[in-house]
mmCIF file of C-alpha atoms in Angstrom:
data_model
loop_
_atom_site.group_PDB
_atom_site.id
_atom_site.type_symbol
_atom_site.label_atom_id
_atom_site.label_comp_id
_atom_site.label_asym_id
_atom_site.label_seq_id
_atom_site.Cartn_x
_atom_site.Cartn_y
_atom_site.Cartn_z
ATOM 1 C CA MET A 574 6.544 20.758 -22.992
ATOM 2 C CA ILE A 575 2.875 21.500 -22.333
ATOM 3 C CA THR A 576 1.820 25.120 -21.585
ATOM 4 C CA GLU A 577 -1.849 24.997 -21.235
ATOM 5 C CA SER A 578 -4.595 22.420 -19.783
ATOM 6 C CA LYS A 579 -7.310 21.319 -22.090
ATOM 7 C CA LEU A 580 -10.734 19.955 -21.232
ATOM 8 C CA SER A 581 -11.042 16.447 -22.274
ATOM 9 C CA ILE A 582 -14.660 15.405 -23.363
ATOM 10 C CA ALA A 583 -15.875 12.217 -24.648
ATOM 11 C CA ILE A 584 -19.447 11.774 -26.099
ATOM 12 C CA VAL A 585 -20.857 8.073 -26.213
ATOM 13 C CA THR A 586 -23.672 7.501 -28.714
ATOM 14 C CA ALA A 587 -24.470 5.355 -31.590
ATOM 15 C CA ASP A 588 -26.328 8.493 -33.268
ATOM 16 C CA GLU A 589 -23.633 9.836 -35.530
ATOM 17 C CA SER A 590 -25.618 12.861 -36.469
ATOM 18 C CA TYR A 591 -25.858 13.840 -32.713
ATOM 19 C CA VAL A 592 -22.114 13.491 -32.499
ATOM 20 C CA ARG A 593 -21.660 15.924 -35.484
ATOM 21 C CA THR A 594 -24.098 18.442 -34.075
ATOM 22 C CA PHE A 595 -22.393 18.188 -30.438
ATOM 23 C CA SER A 596 -18.929 18.388 -31.881
ATOM 24 C CA GLU A 597 -19.767 21.468 -34.408
ATOM 25 C CA ALA A 598 -21.332 23.397 -31.483
ATOM 26 C CA LEU A 599 -17.935 23.107 -29.442
ATOM 27 C CA ARG A 600 -15.587 23.202 -32.249
ATOM 28 C CA LYS A 601 -14.498 26.875 -31.885
ATOM 29 C CA ASP A 602 -13.333 26.326 -28.158
ATOM 30 C CA LYS A 603 -9.626 25.495 -28.732
ATOM 31 C CA ASP A 604 -9.496 24.535 -24.813
ATOM 32 C CA ILE A 605 -11.806 21.402 -25.529
ATOM 33 C CA VAL A 606 -10.617 18.304 -26.790
ATOM 34 C CA ILE A 607 -13.487 16.094 -27.888
ATOM 35 C CA SER A 608 -13.574 12.133 -28.494
ATOM 36 C CA SER A 609 -16.540 10.088 -29.644
ATOM 37 C CA PHE A 610 -17.437 6.546 -29.129
ATOM 38 C CA SER A 611 -20.295 4.398 -30.582
ATOM 39 C CA SER A 612 -20.595 2.373 -27.339
ATOM 40 C CA SER A 613 -19.373 2.343 -23.851
ATOM 41 C CA LYS A 614 -17.499 -0.681 -24.571
ATOM 42 C CA LYS A 615 -15.547 0.910 -27.079
ATOM 43 C CA LEU A 616 -14.587 3.857 -24.470
ATOM 44 C CA MET A 617 -13.826 1.138 -21.923
ATOM 45 C CA ASP A 618 -11.506 -0.793 -24.160
ATOM 46 C CA SER A 619 -9.699 2.543 -25.224
ATOM 47 C CA ASN A 620 -8.262 2.755 -21.845
ATOM 48 C CA MET A 621 -8.674 6.492 -21.963
ATOM 49 C CA PHE A 622 -9.521 8.792 -19.190
ATOM 50 C CA PHE A 623 -11.716 12.142 -19.641
ATOM 51 C CA GLN A 624 -12.669 14.920 -17.446
ATOM 52 C CA ILE A 625 -16.321 14.893 -18.716
ATOM 53 C CA ILE A 626 -18.251 11.768 -20.481
ATOM 54 C CA PHE A 627 -21.683 12.420 -21.975
ATOM 55 C CA ALA A 628 -23.119 9.150 -22.374
ATOM 56 C CA ASP A 629 -26.357 8.440 -24.275
ATOM 57 C CA GLU A 630 -28.880 6.336 -21.965
ATOM 58 C CA ALA A 631 -29.169 3.851 -24.885
ATOM 59 C CA VAL A 632 -25.603 2.762 -24.484
ATOM 60 C CA PHE A 633 -24.790 3.816 -21.124
ATOM 61 C CA GLU A 634 -22.790 1.747 -18.630
ATOM 62 C CA GLU A 635 -22.193 2.194 -14.987
ATOM 63 C CA ASP A 636 -18.348 1.345 -15.446
ATOM 64 C CA LEU A 637 -17.994 4.709 -17.270
ATOM 65 C CA VAL A 638 -17.830 6.558 -13.918
ATOM 66 C CA SER A 639 -14.221 4.975 -13.456
ATOM 67 C CA ARG A 640 -13.024 6.662 -16.796
ATOM 68 C CA CYS A 641 -13.900 10.529 -15.850
ATOM 69 C CA ILE A 642 -14.414 12.966 -13.206
ATOM 70 C CA SER A 643 -17.823 13.926 -14.375
ATOM 71 C CA LEU A 644 -20.252 11.621 -15.869
ATOM 72 C CA ILE A 645 -23.507 12.931 -17.512
ATOM 73 C CA MET A 646 -26.271 10.589 -18.948
ATOM 74 C CA LEU A 647 -28.090 11.837 -21.809
ATOM 75 C CA SER A 648 -31.903 10.686 -21.646
ATOM 76 C CA GLU A 649 -34.902 11.271 -23.709
ATOM 77 C CA ASP A 650 -37.025 10.794 -20.673
ATOM 78 C CA VAL A 651 -35.211 12.313 -17.673
ATOM 79 C CA GLU A 652 -37.963 11.564 -15.201
ATOM 80 C CA ASN A 653 -37.944 7.968 -15.633
ATOM 81 C CA ALA A 654 -34.070 7.581 -16.467
ATOM 82 C CA LYS A 655 -32.261 4.901 -14.269
ATOM 83 C CA GLU A 656 -30.797 6.743 -11.264
ATOM 84 C CA THR A 657 -26.869 5.961 -10.937
ATOM 85 C CA GLU A 658 -25.035 7.049 -7.836
ATOM 86 C CA GLY A 659 -22.459 10.016 -8.795
ATOM 87 C CA VAL A 660 -24.195 10.345 -12.424
ATOM 88 C CA LYS A 661 -26.077 13.329 -13.450
ATOM 89 C CA CYS A 662 -28.987 13.140 -15.944
ATOM 90 C CA ILE A 663 -29.993 15.789 -18.511
ATOM 91 C CA ASP A 664 -32.219 16.022 -21.616
ATOM 92 C CA LYS A 665 -30.197 15.002 -24.429
ATOM 93 C CA TYR A 666 -32.025 17.318 -26.635
ATOM 94 C CA LYS A 667 -31.189 20.451 -24.757
ATOM 95 C CA ARG A 668 -28.950 23.012 -26.634
ATOM 96 C CA VAL A 669 -25.437 21.909 -26.547
ATOM 97 C CA ASP A 670 -24.098 24.971 -24.816
ATOM 98 C CA SER A 671 -26.852 24.118 -22.084
ATOM 99 C CA LEU A 672 -25.382 20.431 -21.648
ATOM 100 C CA TYR A 673 -21.953 21.893 -21.639
ATOM 101 C CA ARG A 674 -22.607 24.508 -18.787
ATOM 102 C CA PHE A 675 -24.376 21.708 -16.954
ATOM 103 C CA ALA A 676 -21.614 19.404 -17.219
ATOM 104 C CA LEU A 677 -18.833 21.995 -16.349
ATOM 105 C CA SER A 678 -20.918 22.682 -12.953
ATOM 106 C CA ASP A 679 -20.926 18.969 -12.083
ATOM 107 C CA TYR A 680 -17.212 18.671 -13.069
ATOM 108 C CA ALA A 681 -16.192 21.944 -10.811
ATOM 109 C CA GLU A 682 -18.457 20.408 -7.873
ATOM 110 C CA LYS A 683 -16.605 17.080 -8.371
ATOM 111 C CA LYS A 684 -13.259 18.566 -8.747
ATOM 112 C CA GLN A 685 -13.523 20.720 -5.609
ATOM 113 C CA LYS A 686 -14.653 17.652 -3.565
ATOM 114 C CA SER A 687 -11.511 16.043 -4.880
ATOM 115 C CA LEU A 688 -9.441 19.179 -3.776
ATOM 116 C CA ASP A 689 -11.026 19.081 -0.335
ATOM 117 C CA SER A 690 -10.478 15.421 0.243
ATOM 118 C CA LYS A 691 -7.809 14.394 2.646
ATOM 119 C CA ARG A 692 -5.580 12.374 0.566
ATOM 120 C CA ALA A 693 -3.850 12.536 -2.825
ATOM 121 C CA TYR A 694 -4.074 9.436 -5.265
ATOM 122 C CA VAL A 695 -0.396 8.204 -5.064
ATOM 123 C CA LYS A 696 1.198 6.197 -7.817
ATOM 124 C CA ALA A 697 4.756 4.716 -7.719
ATOM 125 C CA VAL A 698 6.724 3.977 -10.823
ATOM 126 C CA TYR A 699 9.142 1.075 -10.583
ATOM 127 C CA SER A 700 11.425 -1.317 -12.103
ATOM 128 C CA PRO A 701 13.494 -4.152 -10.565
ATOM 129 C CA ALA A 702 15.910 -3.422 -13.752
ATOM 130 C CA GLY A 703 17.877 -0.363 -14.532
ATOM 131 C CA GLY A 704 17.604 1.459 -17.906
ATOM 132 C CA CYS A 705 13.799 0.747 -18.573
ATOM 133 C CA GLY A 706 12.694 4.317 -18.493
ATOM 134 C CA VAL A 707 11.184 4.576 -15.085
ATOM 135 C CA SER A 708 11.933 8.334 -14.825
ATOM 136 C CA THR A 709 10.637 8.957 -18.488
ATOM 137 C CA ILE A 710 7.494 7.190 -17.709
ATOM 138 C CA ALA A 711 7.151 8.782 -14.180
ATOM 139 C CA LEU A 712 7.343 12.190 -15.672
ATOM 140 C CA THR A 713 5.130 11.304 -18.621
ATOM 141 C CA LEU A 714 2.467 10.454 -16.160
ATOM 142 C CA ALA A 715 2.946 13.462 -14.203
ATOM 143 C CA PHE A 716 2.689 15.757 -17.243
ATOM 144 C CA ARG A 717 -0.422 13.837 -18.531
ATOM 145 C CA ALA A 718 -2.068 14.221 -15.170
ATOM 146 C CA ALA A 719 -1.356 17.788 -15.100
ATOM 147 C CA ARG A 720 -2.958 18.233 -18.570
ATOM 148 C CA LEU A 721 -6.266 16.884 -17.185
ATOM 149 C CA GLY A 722 -6.168 19.617 -14.700
ATOM 150 C CA LEU A 723 -5.085 17.412 -11.764
ATOM 151 C CA LYS A 724 -2.641 19.458 -9.221
ATOM 152 C CA THR A 725 0.235 16.926 -9.712
ATOM 153 C CA LEU A 726 3.315 16.413 -7.884
ATOM 154 C CA TYR A 727 6.353 14.698 -9.414
ATOM 155 C CA LEU A 728 8.382 13.183 -6.267
ATOM 156 C CA ASN A 729 11.952 11.731 -7.123
ATOM 157 C CA LEU A 730 13.156 9.341 -4.653
ATOM 158 C CA GLU A 731 15.983 7.701 -6.612
ATOM 159 C CA ASP A 732 19.289 7.166 -4.856
ATOM 160 C CA VAL A 733 20.989 8.944 -7.880
ATOM 161 C CA PRO A 734 18.247 11.082 -9.169
ATOM 162 C CA THR A 735 17.831 12.045 -12.987
ATOM 163 C CA GLN A 736 15.465 14.774 -12.150
ATOM 164 C CA GLY A 737 17.991 17.540 -12.457
ATOM 165 C CA PHE A 738 18.663 16.317 -16.009
ATOM 166 C CA LEU A 739 14.917 16.161 -16.954
ATOM 167 C CA VAL A 740 13.583 18.970 -14.871
ATOM 168 C CA GLN A 741 15.759 21.798 -14.380
ATOM 169 C CA ASP A 742 15.960 23.096 -10.516
ATOM 170 C CA GLU A 743 15.171 26.554 -10.001
ATOM 171 C CA ALA A 744 18.047 28.742 -8.329
ATOM 172 C CA GLY A 745 17.630 29.937 -5.040
ATOM 173 C CA ILE A 746 14.902 27.350 -3.777
ATOM 174 C CA LYS A 747 16.061 24.627 -1.588
ATOM 175 C CA GLY A 748 15.216 21.068 -2.677
ATOM 176 C CA ILE A 749 13.730 18.059 -1.137
ATOM 177 C CA SER A 750 16.489 17.738 1.535
ATOM 178 C CA ALA A 751 15.174 20.680 3.498
ATOM 179 C CA LEU A 752 11.693 18.950 3.378
ATOM 180 C CA ALA A 753 13.345 15.716 4.675
ATOM 181 C CA ALA A 754 15.032 17.481 7.576
ATOM 182 C CA ALA A 755 11.884 19.174 8.704
ATOM 183 C CA LEU A 756 9.980 15.940 8.968
ATOM 184 C CA ASP A 757 10.367 15.875 12.704
ATOM 185 C CA GLU A 758 10.112 19.499 13.325
ATOM 186 C CA LYS A 759 6.845 20.909 14.973
ATOM 187 C CA ILE A 760 6.299 23.566 12.359
ATOM 188 C CA ASP A 761 3.587 24.426 9.595
ATOM 189 C CA MET A 762 4.337 21.606 7.233
ATOM 190 C CA ASN A 763 1.988 23.078 4.706
ATOM 191 C CA ALA A 764 3.823 26.416 4.708
ATOM 192 C CA LYS A 765 7.237 24.424 4.473
ATOM 193 C CA ILE A 766 5.914 22.448 1.455
ATOM 194 C CA GLY A 767 4.729 25.800 -0.057
ATOM 195 C CA SER A 768 8.146 27.306 0.356
ATOM 196 C CA LEU A 769 9.861 24.382 -1.301
ATOM 197 C CA LEU A 770 7.615 23.773 -4.261
ATOM 198 C CA GLN A 771 8.762 24.499 -7.971
ATOM 199 C CA LYS A 772 5.987 24.979 -10.478
ATOM 200 C CA LYS A 773 6.976 23.351 -13.766
ATOM 201 C CA GLU A 774 3.831 23.524 -16.054
ATOM 202 C CA GLU A 775 0.349 24.422 -15.405
ATOM 203 C CA ASP A 776 -0.790 22.109 -12.241
ATOM 204 C CA LEU A 777 2.512 20.383 -12.332
ATOM 205 C CA TYR A 778 4.922 20.653 -9.210
ATOM 206 C CA CYS A 779 8.017 19.219 -7.970
ATOM 207 C CA PHE A 780 10.750 19.819 -5.332
ATOM 208 C CA GLY A 781 14.398 20.682 -6.257
ATOM 209 C CA SER A 782 16.807 17.592 -6.331
ATOM 210 C CA TRP A 783 18.385 16.351 -3.156
ATOM 211 C CA GLU A 784 21.414 18.472 -2.018
ATOM 212 C CA ASN A 785 23.512 15.519 -1.247
ATOM 213 C CA LEU A 786 23.301 11.908 -2.378
ATOM 214 C CA SER A 787 23.456 10.866 1.189
ATOM 215 C CA ASP A 788 20.397 12.707 2.266
ATOM 216 C CA VAL A 789 18.004 10.223 0.325
ATOM 217 C CA ARG A 790 20.172 7.322 1.250
ATOM 218 C CA ALA A 791 19.942 8.363 4.928
ATOM 219 C CA MET A 792 16.128 8.073 4.890
ATOM 220 C CA ASN A 793 14.805 5.027 6.529
ATOM 221 C CA ALA A 794 11.406 3.300 5.809
ATOM 222 C CA GLU A 795 9.852 5.455 8.763
ATOM 223 C CA ASP A 796 10.978 8.770 7.280
ATOM 224 C CA ILE A 797 9.656 7.686 3.792
ATOM 225 C CA GLU A 798 6.264 6.944 5.627
ATOM 226 C CA LYS A 799 6.125 10.293 7.140
ATOM 227 C CA MET A 800 7.204 12.181 3.832
ATOM 228 C CA ILE A 801 4.566 10.507 1.860
ATOM 229 C CA THR A 802 1.914 10.861 4.421
ATOM 230 C CA VAL A 803 2.647 14.433 4.758
ATOM 231 C CA LEU A 804 2.536 15.272 0.989
ATOM 232 C CA SER A 805 -0.705 12.894 0.397
ATOM 233 C CA ASP A 806 -2.677 14.255 3.262
ATOM 234 C CA ASN A 807 -2.079 17.951 3.240
ATOM 235 C CA GLY A 808 -4.763 18.636 0.590
ATOM 236 C CA ASN A 809 -2.345 20.339 -1.874
ATOM 237 C CA PHE A 810 -2.407 17.707 -4.594
ATOM 238 C CA ASP A 811 -4.806 15.737 -6.485
ATOM 239 C CA PHE A 812 -2.163 13.217 -7.969
ATOM 240 C CA ILE A 813 1.405 12.190 -6.748
ATOM 241 C CA VAL A 814 3.912 10.286 -8.932
ATOM 242 C CA ILE A 815 6.807 8.692 -7.291
ATOM 243 C CA ASP A 816 9.934 8.091 -9.357
ATOM 244 C CA MET A 817 11.590 5.117 -7.647
ATOM 245 C CA GLU A 818 15.192 3.658 -7.237
ATOM 246 C CA ASN A 819 15.316 0.111 -8.829
ATOM 247 C CA SER A 820 16.708 -1.459 -5.671
ATOM 248 C CA LEU A 821 14.416 -3.539 -3.406
ATOM 249 C CA THR A 822 14.803 -2.629 0.101
ATOM 250 C CA ASP A 823 12.666 -1.991 3.164
ATOM 251 C CA LYS A 824 12.010 1.618 1.832
ATOM 252 C CA THR A 825 10.939 0.091 -1.435
ATOM 253 C CA VAL A 826 8.193 -2.058 0.311
ATOM 254 C CA LYS A 827 7.218 0.794 2.595
ATOM 255 C CA ILE A 828 6.526 2.905 -0.553
ATOM 256 C CA PHE A 829 4.577 -0.113 -2.284
ATOM 257 C CA ASP A 830 2.625 -0.533 0.998
ATOM 258 C CA LEU A 831 1.669 3.289 1.011
ATOM 259 C CA VAL A 832 0.736 3.925 -2.371
ATOM 260 C CA ASP A 833 -2.619 3.347 -4.165
ATOM 261 C CA GLU A 834 -0.998 1.970 -7.266
ATOM 262 C CA ILE A 835 2.277 0.635 -8.578
ATOM 263 C CA LEU A 836 3.260 0.811 -12.223
ATOM 264 C CA MET A 837 5.950 -1.587 -12.920
ATOM 265 C CA VAL A 838 8.156 -0.758 -15.868
ATOM 266 C CA SER A 839 10.273 -3.257 -18.210
ATOM 267 C CA THR A 840 11.696 -3.482 -21.573
ATOM 268 C CA ASP A 841 11.267 -6.524 -23.945
ATOM 269 C CA ALA A 842 14.945 -7.324 -23.125
ATOM 270 C CA ASP A 843 15.329 -10.864 -21.604
ATOM 271 C CA THR A 844 17.157 -9.729 -18.687
ATOM 272 C CA ALA A 845 14.586 -6.948 -17.774
ATOM 273 C CA LEU A 846 11.700 -9.438 -18.287
ATOM 274 C CA TYR A 847 13.348 -12.037 -16.239
ATOM 275 C CA LYS A 848 13.758 -9.623 -13.268
ATOM 276 C CA LEU A 849 10.120 -8.583 -13.582
ATOM 277 C CA ASN A 850 8.782 -11.914 -13.536
ATOM 278 C CA ALA A 851 10.729 -13.251 -10.633
ATOM 279 C CA LEU A 852 9.538 -10.102 -8.675
ATOM 280 C CA LEU A 853 5.903 -10.589 -9.689
ATOM 281 C CA SER A 854 6.207 -14.344 -8.834
ATOM 282 C CA ASN A 855 7.661 -13.632 -5.436
ATOM 283 C CA GLN A 856 4.954 -14.841 -2.882
ATOM 284 C CA PHE A 857 5.345 -11.985 -0.558
ATOM 285 C CA ILE A 858 5.001 -9.239 -3.598
ATOM 286 C CA ALA A 859 2.226 -11.252 -4.981
ATOM 287 C CA ASN A 860 0.270 -11.684 -1.891
ATOM 288 C CA SER A 861 0.763 -8.130 -0.893
ATOM 289 C CA PHE A 862 0.747 -5.979 -3.725
ATOM 290 C CA LEU A 863 -0.481 -7.891 -6.971
ATOM 291 C CA ARG A 864 -3.944 -6.191 -6.857
ATOM 292 C CA LYS A 865 -2.437 -2.889 -7.271
ATOM 293 C CA ILE A 866 0.182 -3.520 -9.745
ATOM 294 C CA LYS A 867 0.241 -2.416 -13.581
ATOM 295 C CA VAL A 868 2.861 -3.320 -15.967
ATOM 296 C CA VAL A 869 3.869 -1.348 -19.125
ATOM 297 C CA VAL A 870 6.754 -2.727 -21.438
ATOM 298 C CA ASN A 871 8.810 0.239 -22.665
ATOM 299 C CA LYS A 872 10.982 0.126 -25.881
ATOM 300 C CA TYR A 873 8.761 -2.709 -27.106
ATOM 301 C CA GLN A 874 9.639 -4.307 -30.381
ATOM 302 C CA ASN A 875 6.319 -5.164 -32.254
ATOM 303 C CA GLY A 876 5.546 -8.963 -32.637
ATOM 304 C CA ARG A 877 7.683 -10.050 -29.674
ATOM 305 C CA GLU A 878 5.702 -12.474 -27.303
ATOM 306 C CA ILE A 879 5.553 -11.329 -23.549
ATOM 307 C CA GLU A 880 4.781 -13.853 -20.896
ATOM 308 C CA LEU A 881 3.924 -12.205 -17.627
ATOM 309 C CA PRO A 882 1.910 -13.355 -14.476
ATOM 310 C CA ILE A 883 -0.419 -10.093 -15.222
ATOM 311 C CA SER A 884 -2.788 -10.828 -18.109
ATOM 312 C CA GLU A 885 -3.126 -7.099 -19.003
ATOM 313 C CA PHE A 886 -0.293 -4.801 -19.721
ATOM 314 C CA GLY A 887 0.605 -1.952 -21.952
ATOM 315 C CA THR A 888 3.413 -1.363 -24.481
ATOM 316 C CA ILE A 889 5.222 1.660 -25.609
ATOM 317 C CA PRO A 890 7.474 1.115 -28.743
ATOM 318 C CA GLU A 891 11.140 2.265 -28.844
ATOM 319 C CA LEU A 892 11.203 5.841 -29.965
ATOM 320 C CA THR A 893 14.377 6.556 -31.706
ATOM 321 C CA GLN A 894 16.252 9.655 -32.784
ATOM 322 C CA MET A 895 14.554 11.339 -29.798
ATOM 323 C CA SER A 896 16.129 12.873 -26.726
ATOM 324 C CA THR A 897 14.563 11.569 -23.312
ATOM 325 C CA GLY A 898 13.030 15.122 -23.010
ATOM 326 C CA GLN A 899 11.509 14.898 -26.475
ATOM 327 C CA ILE A 900 10.201 11.440 -25.588
ATOM 328 C CA VAL A 901 8.476 13.061 -22.499
ATOM 329 C CA SER A 902 7.054 15.813 -24.389
ATOM 330 C CA TYR A 903 5.592 13.438 -26.981
ATOM 331 C CA LEU A 904 4.208 10.730 -24.794
ATOM 332 C CA SER A 905 2.579 13.300 -22.768
ATOM 333 C CA VAL A 906 0.412 14.771 -25.470
ATOM 334 C CA SER A 907 0.221 11.699 -27.884
ATOM 335 C CA GLN A 908 -3.254 10.193 -28.128
ATOM 336 C CA ASP A 909 -1.716 6.912 -29.392
ATOM 337 C CA PHE A 910 -0.913 5.676 -25.974
ATOM 338 C CA SER A 911 -4.079 5.227 -24.230
ATOM 339 C CA TYR A 912 -2.755 2.816 -21.684
ATOM 340 C CA LEU A 913 -0.799 5.780 -20.350
ATOM 341 C CA ALA A 914 -4.225 7.577 -19.951
ATOM 342 C CA SER A 915 -5.764 4.563 -17.917
ATOM 343 C CA MET A 916 -2.820 5.077 -15.445
ATOM 344 C CA LEU A 917 -4.422 8.256 -14.244
ATOM 345 C CA LYS A 918 -7.416 6.694 -12.608
#
C-alpha cells in the first residue's frame, strides 16, 4: 500500500498561463501533487481536500478554507486585499519558490496547532446492513488521511473484527484488549497507548486485534466513551476512523454521540437500502444525528436510482476481480473518488 506521503496542492485561477508557470516551477518535486481549477466553485464541486490551496483573489471564495489546511490568497495588491480570518495573502507575482516557502510555513504552523489541539477529529463508519464494505471504506479513509500527512488511528470496534484479515497484527505486541483493561487504572495512558500502537504506514496506526471476542462484547457504553475520549483527547492523533459493528445498540448510539461525523455505508441492494432508509427515517436518529451523517453507496451499479432522505451522497462502483486489500490500495490513492477525499474534513 502507500509507503510515502505527498503534499497535495491546488491552484485556483482562471489564468491558464499562470497555472503552467506555477506547475512547471514545482514539477521536479516528486513529493508534490498539483491540481488546478479555474474557479473556486469547481474546486468546491470536486469535493476534494488539499493540504495547501493557492487561490487567485479574482476567483477567491471564503468557503475554500474548508477544503484545506493552509489557504493562500494570491493578490495583485496585497495592501488593499480583503482580509479573511485564517487566510494568508501574498503577491501573486512573487517567484513560485517564494510562494511555496511562504505556504509551507503557514501549513507547518497550522499543522502544529492541529497537533497541539486537545482533540482529534473522529469519524465513525457504520452500516445497518452487513456486507456493505464498512471495513473497506474505513481503512480507505484511514490510508487517505495518512497520505495527507494527518496522524491517523484506525480503531476497529467490530464484535467479530476483520482487521486481522486486512491489516496484519505485529507479533509480540498486545492488542486493544490491553488498552480496554487499563481504562480504569491510574496509569499514564499516553505511555500505555504508545506501548500498544502498531505503525502500518507513514502516519497510520492501529492497535492489534482483540485477544478474545468476549473482550469487545464485554465493553458497555461507558467503557466505549472512556476509550474514545482517551484516544481523541491525548494529542497523539489528528484523525481517528472507527470501524463499527452493524448492530444498533446502546454502544452504537454512544459512538454516534461522541464522534464528529458518521459515514453510513450501503450498497444499492434493495435490502441494504431499505435498512439504511429505515434508520435515517427513525425520529430519534434523525433528530439526534442527521446533521453529522454522510452517506456513500458502495458497489454501485451505474444508472440505478437511489432514494434517500439525504440529498447528497457519494457512490463507489463495484470493483470486480480485486481482492479486498487491492480495493483498499486502489481507493486509497485514486483521484477518481473525490467524495472520499471530502470525508476527511
